[in-house]
Coordinates of C-alpha atoms in Angstrom, one line a residue:
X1 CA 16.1 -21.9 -21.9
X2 CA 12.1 -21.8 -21.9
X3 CA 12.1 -18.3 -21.1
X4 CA 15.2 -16.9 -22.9
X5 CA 13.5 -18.5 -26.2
X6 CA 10.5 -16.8 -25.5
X7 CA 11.8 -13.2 -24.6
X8 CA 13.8 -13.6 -28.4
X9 CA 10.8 -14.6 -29.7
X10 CA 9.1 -11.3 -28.3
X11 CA 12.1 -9.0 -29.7
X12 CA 11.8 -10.6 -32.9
X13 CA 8.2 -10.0 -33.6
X14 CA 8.9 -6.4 -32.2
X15 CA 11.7 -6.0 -35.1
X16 CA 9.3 -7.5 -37.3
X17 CA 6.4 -5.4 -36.8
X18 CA 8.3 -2.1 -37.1
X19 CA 9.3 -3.3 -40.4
X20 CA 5.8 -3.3 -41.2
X21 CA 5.3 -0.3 -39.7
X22 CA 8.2 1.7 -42.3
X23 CA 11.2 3.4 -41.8
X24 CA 12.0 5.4 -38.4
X25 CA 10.3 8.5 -38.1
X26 CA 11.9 11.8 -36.9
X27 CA 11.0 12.5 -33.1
X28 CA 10.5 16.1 -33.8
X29 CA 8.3 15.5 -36.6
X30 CA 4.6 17.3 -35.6
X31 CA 1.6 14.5 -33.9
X32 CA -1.6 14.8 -35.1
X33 CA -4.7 12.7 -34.4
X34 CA -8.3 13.6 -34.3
X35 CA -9.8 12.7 -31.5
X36 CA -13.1 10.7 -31.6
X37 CA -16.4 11.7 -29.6
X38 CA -16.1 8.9 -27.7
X39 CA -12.8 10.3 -26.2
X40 CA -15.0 13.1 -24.9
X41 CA -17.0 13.8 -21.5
X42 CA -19.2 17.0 -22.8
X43 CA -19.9 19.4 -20.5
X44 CA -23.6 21.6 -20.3
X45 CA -22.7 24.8 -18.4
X46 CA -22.4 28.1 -20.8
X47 CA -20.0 30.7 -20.0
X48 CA -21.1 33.8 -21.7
X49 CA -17.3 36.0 -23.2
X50 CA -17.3 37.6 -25.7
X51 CA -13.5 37.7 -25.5
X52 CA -13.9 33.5 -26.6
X53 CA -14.5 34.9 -30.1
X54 CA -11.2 36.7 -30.2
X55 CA -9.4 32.8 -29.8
X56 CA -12.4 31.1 -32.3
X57 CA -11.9 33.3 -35.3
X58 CA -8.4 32.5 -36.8
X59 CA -8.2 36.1 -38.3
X60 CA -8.5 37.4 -35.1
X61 CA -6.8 35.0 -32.8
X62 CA -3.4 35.5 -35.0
X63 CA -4.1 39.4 -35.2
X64 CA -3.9 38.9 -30.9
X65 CA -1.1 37.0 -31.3
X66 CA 1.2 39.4 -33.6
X67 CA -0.2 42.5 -31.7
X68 CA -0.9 41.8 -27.9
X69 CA 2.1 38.9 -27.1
X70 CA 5.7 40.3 -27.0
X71 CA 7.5 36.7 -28.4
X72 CA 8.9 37.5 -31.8
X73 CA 8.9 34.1 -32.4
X74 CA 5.0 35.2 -33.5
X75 CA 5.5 38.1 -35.3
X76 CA 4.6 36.8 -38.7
X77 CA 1.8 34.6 -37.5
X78 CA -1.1 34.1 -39.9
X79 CA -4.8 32.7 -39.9
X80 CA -4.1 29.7 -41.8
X81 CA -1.4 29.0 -39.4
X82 CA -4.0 28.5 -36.7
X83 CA -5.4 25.2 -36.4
X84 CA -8.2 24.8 -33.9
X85 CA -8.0 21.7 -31.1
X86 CA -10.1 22.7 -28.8
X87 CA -12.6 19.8 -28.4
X88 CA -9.7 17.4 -28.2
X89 CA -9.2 19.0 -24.7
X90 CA -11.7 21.5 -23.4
X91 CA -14.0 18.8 -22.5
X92 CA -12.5 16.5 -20.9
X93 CA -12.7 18.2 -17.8
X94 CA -15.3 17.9 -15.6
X95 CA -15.1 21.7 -14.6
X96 CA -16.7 23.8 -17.2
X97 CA -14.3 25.9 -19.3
X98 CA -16.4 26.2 -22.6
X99 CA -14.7 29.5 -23.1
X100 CA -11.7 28.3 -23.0
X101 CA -9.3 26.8 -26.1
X102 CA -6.3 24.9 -27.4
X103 CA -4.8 25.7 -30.9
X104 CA -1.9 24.1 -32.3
X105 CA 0.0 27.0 -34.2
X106 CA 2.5 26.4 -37.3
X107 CA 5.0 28.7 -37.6
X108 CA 7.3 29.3 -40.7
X109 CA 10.7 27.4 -41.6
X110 CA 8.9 24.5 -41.3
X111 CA 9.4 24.4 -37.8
X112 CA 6.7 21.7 -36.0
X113 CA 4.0 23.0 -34.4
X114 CA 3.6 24.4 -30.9
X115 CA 0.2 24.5 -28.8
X116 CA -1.5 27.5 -27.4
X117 CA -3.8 27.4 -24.3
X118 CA -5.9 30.5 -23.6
X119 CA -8.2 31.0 -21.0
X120 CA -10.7 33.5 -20.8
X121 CA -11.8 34.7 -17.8
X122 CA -14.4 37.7 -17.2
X123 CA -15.2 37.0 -13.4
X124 CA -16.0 39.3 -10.8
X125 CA -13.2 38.3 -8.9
X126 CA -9.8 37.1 -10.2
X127 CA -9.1 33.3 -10.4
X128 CA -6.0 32.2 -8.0
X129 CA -6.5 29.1 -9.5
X130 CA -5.9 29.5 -13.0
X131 CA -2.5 28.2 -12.9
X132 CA -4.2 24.9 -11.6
X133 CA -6.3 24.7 -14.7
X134 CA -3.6 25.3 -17.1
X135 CA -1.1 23.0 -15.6
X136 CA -3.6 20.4 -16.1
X137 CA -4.2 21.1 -20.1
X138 CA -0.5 21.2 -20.6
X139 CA -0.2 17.6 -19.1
X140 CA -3.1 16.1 -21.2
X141 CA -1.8 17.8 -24.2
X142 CA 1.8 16.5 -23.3
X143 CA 0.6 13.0 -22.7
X144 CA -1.6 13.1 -25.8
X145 CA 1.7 14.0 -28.0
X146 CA 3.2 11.0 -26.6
X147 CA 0.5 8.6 -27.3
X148 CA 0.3 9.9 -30.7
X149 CA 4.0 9.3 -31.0
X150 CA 3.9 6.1 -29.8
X151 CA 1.1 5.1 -32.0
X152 CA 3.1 6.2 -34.9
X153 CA 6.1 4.2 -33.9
X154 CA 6.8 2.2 -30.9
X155 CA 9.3 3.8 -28.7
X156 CA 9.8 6.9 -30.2
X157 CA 9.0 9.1 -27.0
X158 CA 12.1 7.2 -25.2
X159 CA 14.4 8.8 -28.1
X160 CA 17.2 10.9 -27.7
X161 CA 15.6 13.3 -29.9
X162 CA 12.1 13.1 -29.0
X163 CA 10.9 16.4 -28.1
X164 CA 7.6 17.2 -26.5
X165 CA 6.0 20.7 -27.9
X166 CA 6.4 24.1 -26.6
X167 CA 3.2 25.6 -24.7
X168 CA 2.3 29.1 -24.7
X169 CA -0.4 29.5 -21.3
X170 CA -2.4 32.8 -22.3
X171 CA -5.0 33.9 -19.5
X172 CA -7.3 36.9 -21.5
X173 CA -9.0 38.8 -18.5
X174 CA -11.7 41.3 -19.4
X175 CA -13.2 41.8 -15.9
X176 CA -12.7 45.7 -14.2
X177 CA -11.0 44.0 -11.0
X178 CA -7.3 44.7 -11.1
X179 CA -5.8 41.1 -11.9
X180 CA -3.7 40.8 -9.1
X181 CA -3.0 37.0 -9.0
X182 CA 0.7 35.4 -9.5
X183 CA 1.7 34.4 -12.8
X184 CA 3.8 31.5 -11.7
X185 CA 2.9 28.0 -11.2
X186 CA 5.1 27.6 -8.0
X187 CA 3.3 30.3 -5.8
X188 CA -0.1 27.6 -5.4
X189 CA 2.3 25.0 -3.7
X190 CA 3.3 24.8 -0.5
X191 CA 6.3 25.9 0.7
X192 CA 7.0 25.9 -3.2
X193 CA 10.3 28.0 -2.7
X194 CA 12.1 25.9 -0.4
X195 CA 11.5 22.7 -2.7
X196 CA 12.2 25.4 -5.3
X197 CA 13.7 23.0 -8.6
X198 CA 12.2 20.0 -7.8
X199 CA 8.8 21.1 -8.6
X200 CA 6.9 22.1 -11.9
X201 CA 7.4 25.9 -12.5
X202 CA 6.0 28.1 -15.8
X203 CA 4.5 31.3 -15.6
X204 CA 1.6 32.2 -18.0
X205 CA 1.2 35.3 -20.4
X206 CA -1.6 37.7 -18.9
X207 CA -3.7 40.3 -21.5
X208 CA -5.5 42.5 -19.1
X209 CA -8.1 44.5 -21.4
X210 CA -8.6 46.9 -18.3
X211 CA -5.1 47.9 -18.7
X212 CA -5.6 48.9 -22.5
X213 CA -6.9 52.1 -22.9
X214 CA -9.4 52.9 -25.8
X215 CA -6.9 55.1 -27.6
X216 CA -3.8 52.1 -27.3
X217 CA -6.4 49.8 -28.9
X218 CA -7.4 51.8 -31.6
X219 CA -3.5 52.3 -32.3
X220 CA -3.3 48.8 -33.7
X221 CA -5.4 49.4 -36.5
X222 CA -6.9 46.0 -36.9
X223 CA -10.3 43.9 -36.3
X224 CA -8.9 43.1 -33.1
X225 CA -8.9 46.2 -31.7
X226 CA -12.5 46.3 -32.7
X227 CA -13.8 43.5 -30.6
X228 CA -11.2 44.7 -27.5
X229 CA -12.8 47.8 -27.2
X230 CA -16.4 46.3 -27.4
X231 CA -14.9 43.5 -24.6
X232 CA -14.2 46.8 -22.3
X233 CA -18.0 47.9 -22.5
X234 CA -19.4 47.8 -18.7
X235 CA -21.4 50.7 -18.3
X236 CA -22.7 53.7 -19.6
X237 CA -19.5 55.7 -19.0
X238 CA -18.0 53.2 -21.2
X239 CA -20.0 53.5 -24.0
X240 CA -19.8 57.5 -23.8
X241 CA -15.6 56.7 -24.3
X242 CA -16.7 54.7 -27.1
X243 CA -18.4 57.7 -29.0
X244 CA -15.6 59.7 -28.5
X245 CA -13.7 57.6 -30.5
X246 CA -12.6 58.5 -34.0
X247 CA -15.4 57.3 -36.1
X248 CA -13.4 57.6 -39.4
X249 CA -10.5 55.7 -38.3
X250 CA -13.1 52.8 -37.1
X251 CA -14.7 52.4 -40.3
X252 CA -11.7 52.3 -41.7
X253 CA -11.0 49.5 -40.2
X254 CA -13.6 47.2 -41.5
X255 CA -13.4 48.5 -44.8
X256 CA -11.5 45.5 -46.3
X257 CA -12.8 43.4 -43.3
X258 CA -14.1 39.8 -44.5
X259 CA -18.0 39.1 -43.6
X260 CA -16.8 36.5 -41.3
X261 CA -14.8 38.8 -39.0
X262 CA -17.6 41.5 -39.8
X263 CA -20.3 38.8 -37.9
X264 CA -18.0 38.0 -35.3
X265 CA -17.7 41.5 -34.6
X266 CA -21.8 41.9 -34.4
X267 CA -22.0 38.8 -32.2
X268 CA -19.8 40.3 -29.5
X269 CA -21.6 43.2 -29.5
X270 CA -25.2 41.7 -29.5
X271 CA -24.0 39.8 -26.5
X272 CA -22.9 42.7 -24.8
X273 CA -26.3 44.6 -25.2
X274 CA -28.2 41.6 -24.1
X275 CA -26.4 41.7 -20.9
X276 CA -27.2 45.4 -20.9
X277 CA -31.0 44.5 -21.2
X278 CA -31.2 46.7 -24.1
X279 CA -34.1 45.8 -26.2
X280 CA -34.2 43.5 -29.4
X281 CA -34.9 46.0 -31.9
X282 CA -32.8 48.4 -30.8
X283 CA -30.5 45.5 -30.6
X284 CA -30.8 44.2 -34.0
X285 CA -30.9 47.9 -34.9
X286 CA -26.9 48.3 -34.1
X287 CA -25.5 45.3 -34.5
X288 CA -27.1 45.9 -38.2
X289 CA -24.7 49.1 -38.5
X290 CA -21.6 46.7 -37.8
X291 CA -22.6 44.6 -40.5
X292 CA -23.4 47.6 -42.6
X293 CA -19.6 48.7 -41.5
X294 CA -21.1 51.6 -39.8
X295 CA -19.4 51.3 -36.6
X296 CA -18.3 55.2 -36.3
X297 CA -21.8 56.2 -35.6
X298 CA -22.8 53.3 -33.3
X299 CA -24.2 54.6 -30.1
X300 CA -24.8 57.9 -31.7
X301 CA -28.5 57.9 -31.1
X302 CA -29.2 54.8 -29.0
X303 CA -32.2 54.8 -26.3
X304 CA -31.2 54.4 -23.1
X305 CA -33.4 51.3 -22.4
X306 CA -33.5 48.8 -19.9
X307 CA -36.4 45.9 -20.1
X308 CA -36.4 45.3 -16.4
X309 CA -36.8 49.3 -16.1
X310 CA -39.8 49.1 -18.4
X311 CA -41.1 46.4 -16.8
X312 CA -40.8 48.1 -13.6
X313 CA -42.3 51.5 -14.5
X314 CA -45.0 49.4 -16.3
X315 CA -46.0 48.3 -12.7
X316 CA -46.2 51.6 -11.0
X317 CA -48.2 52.5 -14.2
X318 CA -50.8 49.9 -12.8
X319 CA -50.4 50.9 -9.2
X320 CA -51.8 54.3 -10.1
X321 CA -54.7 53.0 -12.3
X322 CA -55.6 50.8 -9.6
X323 CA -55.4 53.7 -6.7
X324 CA -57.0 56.1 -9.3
X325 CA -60.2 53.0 -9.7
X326 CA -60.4 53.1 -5.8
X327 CA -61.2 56.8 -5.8
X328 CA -63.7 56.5 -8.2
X329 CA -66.0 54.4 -6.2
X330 CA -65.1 55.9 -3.1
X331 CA -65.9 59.9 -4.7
X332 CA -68.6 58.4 -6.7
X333 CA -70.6 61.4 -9.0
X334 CA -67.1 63.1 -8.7
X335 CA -65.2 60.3 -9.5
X336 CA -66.8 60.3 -13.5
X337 CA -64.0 62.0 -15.0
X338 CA -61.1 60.2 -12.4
X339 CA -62.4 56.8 -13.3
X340 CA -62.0 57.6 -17.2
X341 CA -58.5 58.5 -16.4
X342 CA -58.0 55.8 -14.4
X343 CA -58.7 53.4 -17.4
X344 CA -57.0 55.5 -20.0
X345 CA -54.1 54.6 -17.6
X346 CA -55.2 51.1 -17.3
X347 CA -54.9 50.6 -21.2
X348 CA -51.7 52.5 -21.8
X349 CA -50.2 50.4 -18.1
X350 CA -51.6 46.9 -20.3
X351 CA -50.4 48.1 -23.7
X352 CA -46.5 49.0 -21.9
X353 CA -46.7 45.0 -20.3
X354 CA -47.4 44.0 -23.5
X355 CA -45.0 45.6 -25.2
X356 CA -42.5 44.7 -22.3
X357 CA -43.5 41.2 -22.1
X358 CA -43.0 40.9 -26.1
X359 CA -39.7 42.6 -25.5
X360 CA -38.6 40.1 -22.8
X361 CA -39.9 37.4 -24.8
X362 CA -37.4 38.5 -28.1
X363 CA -34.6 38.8 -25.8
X364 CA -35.3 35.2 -24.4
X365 CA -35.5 33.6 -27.9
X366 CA -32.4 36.1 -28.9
X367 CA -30.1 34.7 -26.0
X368 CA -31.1 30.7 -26.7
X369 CA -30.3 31.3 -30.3
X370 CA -26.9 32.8 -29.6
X371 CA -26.2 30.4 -27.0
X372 CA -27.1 27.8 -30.1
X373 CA -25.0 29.9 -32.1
X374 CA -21.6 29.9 -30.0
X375 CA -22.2 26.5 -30.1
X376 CA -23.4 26.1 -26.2
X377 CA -25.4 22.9 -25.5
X378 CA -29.1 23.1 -24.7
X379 CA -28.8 22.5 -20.9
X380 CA -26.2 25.5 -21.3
X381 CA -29.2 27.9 -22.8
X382 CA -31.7 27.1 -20.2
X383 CA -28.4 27.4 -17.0
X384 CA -28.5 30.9 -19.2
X385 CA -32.0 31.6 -19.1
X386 CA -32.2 30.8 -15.4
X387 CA -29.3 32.9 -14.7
X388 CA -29.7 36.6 -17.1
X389 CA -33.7 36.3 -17.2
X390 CA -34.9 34.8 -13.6
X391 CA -36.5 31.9 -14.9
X392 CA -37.4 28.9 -12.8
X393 CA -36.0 25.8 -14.5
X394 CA -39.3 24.7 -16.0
X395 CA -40.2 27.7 -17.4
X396 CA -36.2 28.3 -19.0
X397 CA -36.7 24.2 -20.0
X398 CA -39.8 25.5 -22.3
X399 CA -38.6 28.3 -23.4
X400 CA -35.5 26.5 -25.0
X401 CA -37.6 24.1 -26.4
X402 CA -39.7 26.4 -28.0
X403 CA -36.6 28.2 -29.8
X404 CA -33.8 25.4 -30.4
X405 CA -33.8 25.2 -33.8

């Protein structure tokens, strides 16, 4: 009697707090809850895309969505229906994936929301397991639903009509391998066809920029295309394609562009000529003519210079001023007039280090503030600096110091 008392007594303060809690609540009805930073483990690794801007800029994330996904159901997608999650997810994996994001997306007809995962990979090699690392955000982000549901009301995820939220898996790939990795969740398990329904199974949508020719980019039109074709930059072949382009029909695309677009536009491309050791004025020198909406005549008259190039011609410079020095004593009366051009090229060897050492020493503080910009942490600028500039920890630890605002 003891016990059947007490389990009453349970259902009745159950009944008693939902009637504190308000009326039912429709299962389809869209979760939302802002994570805390305590619900986070941060990560410190930087991964350097500049096709991560496409899915952090609204504008341009719904532009990729109407243009480069064949699902109607996002034809009429627009920026303020994007709603960035992505620190609610992204880090709490232990396995860096900073370029990576989660959006929840609102679609018309008051429909409730569905979530879209994109990952952006611009490896060397493809990655067999991507399906592995999306499998695992759709779980959290299924689990989190149902917390949120069950925080709202208890017992709503056991409802009849308690559905979880659609999940569109994107992979954007902007490396020059051929992507040649399944699409299907199934093909990492095991003898995954003879178990066949009893396992997990989606496929995810794949955007190969190498696919995407210059001229099928600039068909769209849009901003989008813009930063596409600057993802697709590699070499200097690739940026002789580029000046081929129409210039007309680029700046007429960012003639009604918004500034923020406009900047995102100029951060993708200062990325890309950091990578391509160009120096900082030269740099600052084109990115300036996307901001000025100039993009037709971009490369038109760049300098094709490399700071590790300088640096190393810089060096032969002194190996010839030192050789030329060692003739002068050796030749001695004769060596008058070898010895003065030995120093001239002494000076003109010190005043190209200098200039080369200034020039690395722009692009260092460049890189740590864009890292700071794209919102890396600070042991993901000096990982950086170790990596693109050859610096031993200690020396990339100072340097970030020195320029972390």
């Amino acid at each position: 009697m003891g016990k059947t008392k007490k389990r009453g007594t349970g259902r009745g303060k159950r009944k008693a707090d939902a009637k504190k809690r308000g009326p039912a609540i429709e299962a389809a009805q869209g979760l939302h809850r802002k994570r805390e930073p305590r619900d986070m483990i941060l990560n410190t690794q930087v991964r350097d895309s500049g096709g991560k801007t496409i899915f952090d800029n609204p504008v341009l994330c719904s532009q990729f969505l109407r243009d480069y996904v064949e699902l109607p159901y996002l034809k009429d997608v627009r920026p303020e229906d994007i709603e960035d999650v992505s620190e609610q997810y992204v880090t709490l994996f232990a396995e860096e994936r900073n370029s990576d994001s989660v959006k929840r997306v609102h679609v018309g007809g008051g429909r409730p929301p569905f979530f879209l995962v994109s990952l952006i990979e611009h490896k060397t090699a493809p990655d067999y397991n991507v399906c592995m690392q999306l499998f695992r955000y759709m779980v959290y982000i299924w689990e989190t639903y149902e917390r949120e549901a069950e925080a709202v009301q208890e017992g709503m995820s056991k409802r009849q009509g308690f559905l979880y939220p659609p999940i569109l898996p994107i992979v954007y790939y902007e490396g020059a391998r051929q992507w040649n990795v399944p699409l299907n969740f199934r093909s990492r398990i095991r003898e995954g066809q003879t178990f066949g329904k009893y396992l997990p199974d989606f496929e995810y949508y794949l955007v190969p920029l190498r696919d995407f020719s210059n001229e099928a980019l600039m068909e769209k039109g849009d901003e989008i295309s813009l930063v596409m074709l600057i993802n697709k930059l590699q070499t200097a072949e690739d940026i002789e394609r580029f000046r081929k382009l129409p210039g007309k029909e680029i700046e007429a695309i960012l003639r009604d562009s918004p500034g923020h677009v406009v900047d995102v536009i100029a951060d993708v491309l200062k990325a890309f000529l950091l990578k391509m050791n160009v120096p900082v004025a030269e740099t600052e020198k084109l990115t300036g003519k996307v901001r000025e909406k100039k993009m037709g005549e971009l490369f038109a008259d760049m300098e094709k210079m490399d700071i590790q190039a300088e640096r190393r011609n810089t060096a032969l410079e002194k190996e010839r001023a030192d050789a030329a020095e060692e003739r002068a004593e050796e030749e001695k009366m004769r060596a008058n007039a070898a010895e003065e051009q030995a120093e001239e090229e002494k000076v003109r060897a010190d005043e190209a280090e200098k200039r080369a050492n200034l020039a690395e020493e722009d692009s260092i503080k460049l890189l740590v503030e864009l890292c700071q910009k794209l919102g890396a942490s600070r042991d993901a600028a000096v990982q950086s600096l170790m990596e693109k500039k050859n610096l031993s920890r200690e020396e990339a630890l100072k340097k970030t110091g020195l320029y972390w605002s």
